[in-house]
Coordinates of C-alpha atoms in Angstrom, one line a residue:
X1024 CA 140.5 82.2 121.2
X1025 CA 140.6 85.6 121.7
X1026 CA 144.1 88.0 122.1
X1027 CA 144.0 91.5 122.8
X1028 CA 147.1 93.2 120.9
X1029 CA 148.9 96.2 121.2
X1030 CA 150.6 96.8 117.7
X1031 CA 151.6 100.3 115.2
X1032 CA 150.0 101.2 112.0
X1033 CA 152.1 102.0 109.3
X1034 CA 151.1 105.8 110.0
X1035 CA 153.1 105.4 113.5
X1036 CA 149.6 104.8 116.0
X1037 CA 149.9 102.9 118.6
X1038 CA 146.4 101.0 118.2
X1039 CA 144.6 98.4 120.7
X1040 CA 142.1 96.0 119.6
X1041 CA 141.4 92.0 120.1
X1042 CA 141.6 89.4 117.6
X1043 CA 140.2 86.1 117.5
X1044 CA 143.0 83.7 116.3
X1045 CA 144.1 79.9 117.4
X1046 CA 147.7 80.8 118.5
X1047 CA 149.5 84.4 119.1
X1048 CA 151.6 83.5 116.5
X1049 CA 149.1 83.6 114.2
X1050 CA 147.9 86.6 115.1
X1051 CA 151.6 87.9 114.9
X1052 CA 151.6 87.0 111.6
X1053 CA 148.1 88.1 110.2
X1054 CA 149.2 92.0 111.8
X1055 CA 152.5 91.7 109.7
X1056 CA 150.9 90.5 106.5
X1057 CA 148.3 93.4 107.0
X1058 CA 151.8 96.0 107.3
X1059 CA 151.6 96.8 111.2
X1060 CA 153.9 95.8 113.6
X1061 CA 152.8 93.9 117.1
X1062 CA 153.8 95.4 120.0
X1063 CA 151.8 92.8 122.7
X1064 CA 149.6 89.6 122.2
X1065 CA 148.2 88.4 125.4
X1066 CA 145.3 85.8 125.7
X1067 CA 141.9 88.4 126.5
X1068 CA 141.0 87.8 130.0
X1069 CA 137.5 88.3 128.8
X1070 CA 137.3 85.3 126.2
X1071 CA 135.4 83.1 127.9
X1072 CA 132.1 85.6 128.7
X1073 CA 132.5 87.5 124.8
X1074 CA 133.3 84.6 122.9
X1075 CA 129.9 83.4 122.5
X1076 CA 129.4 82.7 119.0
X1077 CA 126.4 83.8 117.3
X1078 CA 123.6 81.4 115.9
X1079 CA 123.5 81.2 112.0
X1080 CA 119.7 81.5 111.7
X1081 CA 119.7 85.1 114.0
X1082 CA 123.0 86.3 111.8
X1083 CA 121.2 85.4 108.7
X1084 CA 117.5 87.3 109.4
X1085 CA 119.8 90.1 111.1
X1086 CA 121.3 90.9 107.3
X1087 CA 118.3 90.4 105.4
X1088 CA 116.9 93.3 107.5
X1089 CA 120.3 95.1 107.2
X1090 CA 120.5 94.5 103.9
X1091 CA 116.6 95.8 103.4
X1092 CA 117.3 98.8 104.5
X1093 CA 120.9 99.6 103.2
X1094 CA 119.0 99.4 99.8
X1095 CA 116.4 101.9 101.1
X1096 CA 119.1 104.4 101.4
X1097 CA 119.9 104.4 105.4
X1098 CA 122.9 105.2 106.5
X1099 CA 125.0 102.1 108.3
X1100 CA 125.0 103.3 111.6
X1101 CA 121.7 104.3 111.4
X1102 CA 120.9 101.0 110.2
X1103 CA 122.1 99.3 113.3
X1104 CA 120.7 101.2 115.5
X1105 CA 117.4 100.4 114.1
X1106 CA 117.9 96.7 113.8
X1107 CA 120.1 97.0 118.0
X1108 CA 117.0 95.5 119.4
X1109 CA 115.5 93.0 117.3
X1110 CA 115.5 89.5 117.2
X1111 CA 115.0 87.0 119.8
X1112 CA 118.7 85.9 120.1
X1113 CA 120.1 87.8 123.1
X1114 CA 123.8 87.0 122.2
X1115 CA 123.3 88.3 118.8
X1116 CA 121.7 91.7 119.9
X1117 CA 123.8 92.1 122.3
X1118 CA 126.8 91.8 119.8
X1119 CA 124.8 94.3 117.7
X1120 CA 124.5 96.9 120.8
X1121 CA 128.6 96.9 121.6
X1122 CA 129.1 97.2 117.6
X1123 CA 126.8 100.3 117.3
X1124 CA 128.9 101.8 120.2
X1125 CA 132.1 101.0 118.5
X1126 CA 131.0 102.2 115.3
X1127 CA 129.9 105.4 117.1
X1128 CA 132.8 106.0 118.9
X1129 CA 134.8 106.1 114.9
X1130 CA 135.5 102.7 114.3
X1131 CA 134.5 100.7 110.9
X1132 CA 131.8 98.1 110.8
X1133 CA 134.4 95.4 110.2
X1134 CA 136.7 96.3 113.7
X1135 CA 133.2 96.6 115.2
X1136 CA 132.3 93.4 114.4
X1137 CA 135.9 91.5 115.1
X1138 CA 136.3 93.6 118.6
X1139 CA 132.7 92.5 119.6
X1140 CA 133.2 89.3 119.3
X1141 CA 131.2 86.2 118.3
X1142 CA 130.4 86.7 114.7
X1143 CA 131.3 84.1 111.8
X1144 CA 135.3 84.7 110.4
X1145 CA 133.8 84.3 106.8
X1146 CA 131.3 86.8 107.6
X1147 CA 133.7 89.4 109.0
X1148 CA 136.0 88.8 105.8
X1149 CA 133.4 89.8 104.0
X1150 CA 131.9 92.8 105.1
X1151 CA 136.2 94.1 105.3
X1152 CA 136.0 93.2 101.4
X1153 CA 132.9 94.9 101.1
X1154 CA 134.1 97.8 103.0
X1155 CA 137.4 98.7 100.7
X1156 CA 135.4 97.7 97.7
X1157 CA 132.5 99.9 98.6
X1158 CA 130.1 97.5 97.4
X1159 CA 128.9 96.5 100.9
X1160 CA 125.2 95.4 100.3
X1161 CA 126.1 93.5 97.2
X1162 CA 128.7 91.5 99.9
X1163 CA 126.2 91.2 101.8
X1164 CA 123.5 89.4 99.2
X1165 CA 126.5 87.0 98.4
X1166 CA 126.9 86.2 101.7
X1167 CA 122.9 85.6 102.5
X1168 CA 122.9 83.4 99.1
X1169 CA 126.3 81.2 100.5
X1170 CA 124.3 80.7 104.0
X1171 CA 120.7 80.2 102.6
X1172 CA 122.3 76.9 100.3
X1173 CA 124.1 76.0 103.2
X1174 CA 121.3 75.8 104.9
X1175 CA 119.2 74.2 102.9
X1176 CA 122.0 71.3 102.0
X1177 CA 122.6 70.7 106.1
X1178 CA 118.8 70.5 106.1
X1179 CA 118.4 67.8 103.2
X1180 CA 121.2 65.8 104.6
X1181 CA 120.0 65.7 108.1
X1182 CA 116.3 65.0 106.9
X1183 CA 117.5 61.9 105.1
X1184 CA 119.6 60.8 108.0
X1185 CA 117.1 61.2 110.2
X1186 CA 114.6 57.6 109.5
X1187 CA 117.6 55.3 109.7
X1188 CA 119.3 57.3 112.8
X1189 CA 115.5 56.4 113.8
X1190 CA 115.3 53.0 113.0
X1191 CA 118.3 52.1 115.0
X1192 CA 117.3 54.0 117.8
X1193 CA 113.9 51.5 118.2
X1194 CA 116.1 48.7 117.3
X1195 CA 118.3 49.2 120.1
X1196 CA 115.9 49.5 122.5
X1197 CA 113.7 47.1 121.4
X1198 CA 116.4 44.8 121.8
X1199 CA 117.7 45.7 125.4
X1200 CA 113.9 45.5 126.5
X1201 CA 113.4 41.9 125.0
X1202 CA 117.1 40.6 126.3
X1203 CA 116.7 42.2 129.6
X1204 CA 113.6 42.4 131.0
X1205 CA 111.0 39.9 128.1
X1206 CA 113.2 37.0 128.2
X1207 CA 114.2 36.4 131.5
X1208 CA 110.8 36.1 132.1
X1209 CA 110.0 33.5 129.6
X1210 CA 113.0 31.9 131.5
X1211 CA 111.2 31.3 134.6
X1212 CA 107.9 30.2 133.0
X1213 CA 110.4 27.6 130.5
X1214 CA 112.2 26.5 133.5
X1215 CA 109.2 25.4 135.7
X1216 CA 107.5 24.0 132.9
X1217 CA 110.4 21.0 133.2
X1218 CA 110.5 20.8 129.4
X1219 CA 113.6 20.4 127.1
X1220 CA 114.0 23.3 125.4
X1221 CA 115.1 23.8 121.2
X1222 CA 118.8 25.1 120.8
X1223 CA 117.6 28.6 119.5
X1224 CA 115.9 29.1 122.8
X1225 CA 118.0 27.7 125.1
X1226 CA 121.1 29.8 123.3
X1227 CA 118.3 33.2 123.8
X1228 CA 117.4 32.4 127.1
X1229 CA 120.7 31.9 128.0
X1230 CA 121.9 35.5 126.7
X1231 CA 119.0 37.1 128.0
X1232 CA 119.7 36.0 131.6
X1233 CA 123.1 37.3 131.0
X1234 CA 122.3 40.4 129.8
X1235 CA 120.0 40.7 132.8
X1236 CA 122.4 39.9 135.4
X1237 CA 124.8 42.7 133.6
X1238 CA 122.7 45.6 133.2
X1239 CA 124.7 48.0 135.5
X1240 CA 127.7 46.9 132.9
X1241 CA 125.4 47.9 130.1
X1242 CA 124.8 51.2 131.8
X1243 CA 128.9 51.9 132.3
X1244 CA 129.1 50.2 128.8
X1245 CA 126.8 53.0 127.1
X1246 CA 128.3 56.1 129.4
X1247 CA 132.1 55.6 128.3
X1248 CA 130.6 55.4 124.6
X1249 CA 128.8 58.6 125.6
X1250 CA 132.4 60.0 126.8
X1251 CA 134.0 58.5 123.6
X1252 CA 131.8 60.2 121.2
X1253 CA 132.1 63.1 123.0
X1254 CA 135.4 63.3 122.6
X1255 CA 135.5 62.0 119.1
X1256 CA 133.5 65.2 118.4
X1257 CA 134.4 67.8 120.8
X1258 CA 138.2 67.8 121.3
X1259 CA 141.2 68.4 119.1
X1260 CA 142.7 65.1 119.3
X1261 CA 139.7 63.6 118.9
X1262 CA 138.2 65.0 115.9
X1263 CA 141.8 64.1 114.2
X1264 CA 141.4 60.7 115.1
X1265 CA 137.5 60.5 113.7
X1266 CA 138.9 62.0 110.5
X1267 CA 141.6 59.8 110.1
X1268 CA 138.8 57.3 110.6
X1269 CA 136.7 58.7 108.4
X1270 CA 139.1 58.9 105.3
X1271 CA 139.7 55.7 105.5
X1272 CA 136.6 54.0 105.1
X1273 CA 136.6 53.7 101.3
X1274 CA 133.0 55.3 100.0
X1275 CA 132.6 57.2 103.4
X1276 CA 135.7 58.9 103.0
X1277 CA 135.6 59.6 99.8
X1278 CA 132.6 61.5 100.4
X1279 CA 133.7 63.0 103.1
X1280 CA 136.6 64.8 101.4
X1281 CA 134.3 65.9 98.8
X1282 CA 131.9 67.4 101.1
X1283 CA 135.0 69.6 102.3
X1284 CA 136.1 70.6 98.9
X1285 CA 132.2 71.7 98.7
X1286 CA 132.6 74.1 101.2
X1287 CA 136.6 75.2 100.4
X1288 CA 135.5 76.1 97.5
X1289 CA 132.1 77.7 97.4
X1290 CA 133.4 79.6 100.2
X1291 CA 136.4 80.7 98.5
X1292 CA 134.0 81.8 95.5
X1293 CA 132.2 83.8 97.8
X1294 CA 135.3 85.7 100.0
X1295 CA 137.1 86.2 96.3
X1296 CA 133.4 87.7 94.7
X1297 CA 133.4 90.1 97.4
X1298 CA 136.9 91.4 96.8
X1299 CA 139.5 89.4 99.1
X1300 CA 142.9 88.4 98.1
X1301 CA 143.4 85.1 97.3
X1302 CA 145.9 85.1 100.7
X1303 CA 143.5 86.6 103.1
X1304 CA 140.5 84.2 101.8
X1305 CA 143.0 81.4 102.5
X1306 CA 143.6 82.6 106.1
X1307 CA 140.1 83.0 107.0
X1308 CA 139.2 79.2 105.3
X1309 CA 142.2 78.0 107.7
X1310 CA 140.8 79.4 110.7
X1311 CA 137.4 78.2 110.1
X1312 CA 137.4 74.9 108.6
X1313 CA 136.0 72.1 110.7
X1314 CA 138.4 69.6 109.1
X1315 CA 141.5 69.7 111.0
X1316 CA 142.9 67.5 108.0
X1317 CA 142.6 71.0 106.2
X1318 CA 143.7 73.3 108.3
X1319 CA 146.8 71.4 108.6
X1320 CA 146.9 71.4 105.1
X1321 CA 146.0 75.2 104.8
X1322 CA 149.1 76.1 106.3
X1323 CA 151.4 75.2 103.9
X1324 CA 149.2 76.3 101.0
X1325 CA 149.1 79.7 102.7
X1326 CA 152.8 80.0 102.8
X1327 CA 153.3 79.0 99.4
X1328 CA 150.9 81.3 97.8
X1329 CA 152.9 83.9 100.3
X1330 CA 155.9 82.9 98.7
X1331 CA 154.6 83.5 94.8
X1332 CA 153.3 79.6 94.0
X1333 CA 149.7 80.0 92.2
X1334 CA 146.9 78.7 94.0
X1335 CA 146.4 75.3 91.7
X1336 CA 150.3 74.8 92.4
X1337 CA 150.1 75.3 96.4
X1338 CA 146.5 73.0 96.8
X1339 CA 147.6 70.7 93.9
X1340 CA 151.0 69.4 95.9
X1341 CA 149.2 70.2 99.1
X1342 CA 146.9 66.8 97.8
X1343 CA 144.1 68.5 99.9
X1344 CA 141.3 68.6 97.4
X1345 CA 139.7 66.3 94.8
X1346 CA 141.7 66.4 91.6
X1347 CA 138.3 68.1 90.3
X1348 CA 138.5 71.0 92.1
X1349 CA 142.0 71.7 91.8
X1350 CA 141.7 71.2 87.8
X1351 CA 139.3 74.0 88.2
X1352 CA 141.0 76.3 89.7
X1353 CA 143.8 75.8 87.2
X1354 CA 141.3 77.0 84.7
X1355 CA 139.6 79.5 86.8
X1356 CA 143.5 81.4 87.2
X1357 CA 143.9 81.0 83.6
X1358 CA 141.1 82.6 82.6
X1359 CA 140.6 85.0 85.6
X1360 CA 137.3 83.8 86.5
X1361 CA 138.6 82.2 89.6
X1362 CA 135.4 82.6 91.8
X1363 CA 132.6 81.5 89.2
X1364 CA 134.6 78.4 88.5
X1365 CA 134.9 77.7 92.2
X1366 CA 131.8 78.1 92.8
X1367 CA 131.2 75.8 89.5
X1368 CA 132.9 72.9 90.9
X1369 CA 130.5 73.5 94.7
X1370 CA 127.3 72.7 92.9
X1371 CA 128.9 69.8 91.3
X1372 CA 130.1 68.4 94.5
X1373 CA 126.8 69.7 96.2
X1374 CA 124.9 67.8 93.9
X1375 CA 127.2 64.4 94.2
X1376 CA 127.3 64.6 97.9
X1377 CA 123.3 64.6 98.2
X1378 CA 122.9 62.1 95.4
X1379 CA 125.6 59.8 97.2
X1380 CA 123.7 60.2 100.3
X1381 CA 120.4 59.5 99.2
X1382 CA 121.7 56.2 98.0
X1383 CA 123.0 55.3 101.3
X1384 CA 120.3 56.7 103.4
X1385 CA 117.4 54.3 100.8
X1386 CA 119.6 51.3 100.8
X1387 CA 119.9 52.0 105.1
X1388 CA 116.9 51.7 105.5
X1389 CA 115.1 48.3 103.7
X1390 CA 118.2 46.7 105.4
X1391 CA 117.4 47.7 109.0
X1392 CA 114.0 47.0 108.3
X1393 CA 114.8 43.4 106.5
X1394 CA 117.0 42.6 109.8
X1395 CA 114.6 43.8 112.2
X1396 CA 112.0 41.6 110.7
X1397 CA 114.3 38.7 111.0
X1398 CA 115.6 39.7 114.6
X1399 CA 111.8 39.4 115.6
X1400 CA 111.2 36.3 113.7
X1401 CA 113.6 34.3 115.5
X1402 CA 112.5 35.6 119.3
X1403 CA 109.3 34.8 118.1
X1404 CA 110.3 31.2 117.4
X1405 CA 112.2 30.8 119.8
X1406 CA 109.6 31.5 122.7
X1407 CA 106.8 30.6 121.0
X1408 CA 107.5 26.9 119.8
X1409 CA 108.1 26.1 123.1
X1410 CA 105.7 27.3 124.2
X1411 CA 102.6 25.8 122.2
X1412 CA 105.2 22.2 122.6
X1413 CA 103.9 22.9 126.3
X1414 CA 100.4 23.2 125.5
X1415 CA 100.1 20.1 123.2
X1416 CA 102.1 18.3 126.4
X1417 CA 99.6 19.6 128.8
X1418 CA 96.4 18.1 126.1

């Protein structure tokens, strides 16, 4: 959601700008931390048509090219003017044209970004830690690397989900099609024939003439599920409930909540390698976490880092984490290498994640296979035995 806020610098300038943040609150607080003082937070009338966000795989070719020629010695703003009308994404070069106009008009490639609207919170934080650092492009390279893994490990995941999400699919409808429309024909042919018919088939024939005589039911069945998921997925009560879900199915949850300690702390490796304090990194994983689990969580780590707990301290009683990755970051603050051990502990929970799910994903499917083999065995026998009964009665 997007504010716009009226606040003071600590210079005395009274300064207008928007902010994306879920609560004004928040936003409050994030100006106060940053030493202004918030005059007005109203919600933006304009949040629904400039809240649009941008696509990863546009952002990501957008900073290669940026990146390209940053290296080649250009000037930022020259830079973006170059690169305002490539791509193929229109919300992402539109974003691109209001942040050339805002950088123009004085403002820093960080407040251009966050006033335009639409782009990543992880990527914002960084290029604001590459801008007081100075070291923008090398920000920049981090960030392509932290996007190009991510990438890739959504890809591999979703590639070996993809043949039993399959597989279930065809089961499914093979199914309806045999119970709704195959067997109540078989039915009527048994039925005429006058002939007594083996248990198996009268027990299918019997379920296939009520599954035909229900189909509208079916139909209403499968749209509420539609709805359900929908809001399972979609909506903030609903993803809670999913998760709670989730977490307590024992393997499933387990990797679940390592798959989010993956991404807590890789991207924490990355915002602290570009600069950010270990406070504002926190903030920006809070607002953009998919797990509301964690955000909730988030919170109170936040405010006991604010108050002077250490990080390992703050996620270690916050029980957010694997024990792993807290361990780690006990080491990583004792031996102020904080980032590379985070990001340490990512490819180790990267690499168990896949492995886990390749595991499930094999095992999936030989089992939907082994039952749809036997699914079809028994309709077979069960409509064809009676069937060649008929023909010997018939001889």
């Amino acid at each position: 959601m997007r504010f716009s806020v009226k606040y003071t610098s600590p210079a005395g300038e009274v300064l207008l700008r928007e902010l994306e943040g879920t609560s004004a609150d928040e936003i409050r607080r994030r100006l106060t931390t940053e030493g202004h003082f918030p005059l007005e937070v109203k919600a933006s009338s304009s949040t629904f048509s400039r809240n649009r966000s941008i696509k990863a795989e546009p952002l990501i070719m957008f900073n290669q090219e940026l990146l390209a020629l940053l290296k080649a010695g250009i000037p930022l703003l020259q830079s973006l003017e170059l690169l305002m009308s490539h791509g193929k994404d229109p919300n992402l070069r539109s974003a691109i044209g209001r942040v050339v106009a805002l950088v123009q008009e004085g403002m820093s490639f960080s407040e251009a970004l966050d006033q335009a609207g639409g782009f990543p919170a992880v990527y914002k934080a960084n290029v604001v830690a590459g801008e007081r650092s100075g070291t923008l492009p090398e920000v920049i390279t981090r960030w392509l690397a932290f996007q190009k893994f991510a990438q890739s490990s959504r890809r591999r995941i979703t590639e070996a989900l993809f043949y039993p999400a399959f597989l279930v699919v065809v089961l499914t409808l093979a199914l309806l099609v045999m119970f709704n429309y195959v067997l109540p024909k078989f039915s009527q042919v048994f039925e005429s024939g006058g002939q007594e018919l083996p248990r198996l088939t009268q027990i299918l024939m019997s379920f296939g003439n009520f599954m035909s005589a229900t189909i509208y039911y079916q139909a209403g069945i499968f749209l509420v599920l539609a709805v359900v998921v929908r809001w399972l997925t979609k909506t903030e009560g609903g993803v809670r409930i999913f998760e709670k879900i989730l977490l307590g199915i024992p393997r499933l949850g387990t990797l679940y909540r390592m798959y989010h300690s993956s991404v807590f702390t890789r991207t924490t490796s990355v915002l602290l390698s570009g600069g950010l304090p270990i406070l504002q990194a926190m903030e920006v994983i809070q607002r953009t976490s998919s797990s509301h689990r964690m955000k909730v969580k988030l919170i109170t780590v936040i405010e006991m880092v604010r108050a002077g707990s250490s990080l390992h301290q703050s996620l270690e009683q916050s029980k957010m984490l694997d024990p792993l990755a807290v361990e780690m970051t006990r080491v990583g603050e004792q031996s102020s290498s904080l980032p590379e051990m985070m990001n340490h502990v990512a490819d180790f929970f990267d690499q168990e994640v896949e492995k886990s799910t390749v595991a499930v994903t094999s095992l999936i499917g030989p089992v939907l296979i082994l039952f749809m083999g036997v699914t079809i065995l028994c309709l077979l026998l069960a409509v064809y035995v009676p069937m060649f009964n008929m023909s010997n009665v018939m001889r």
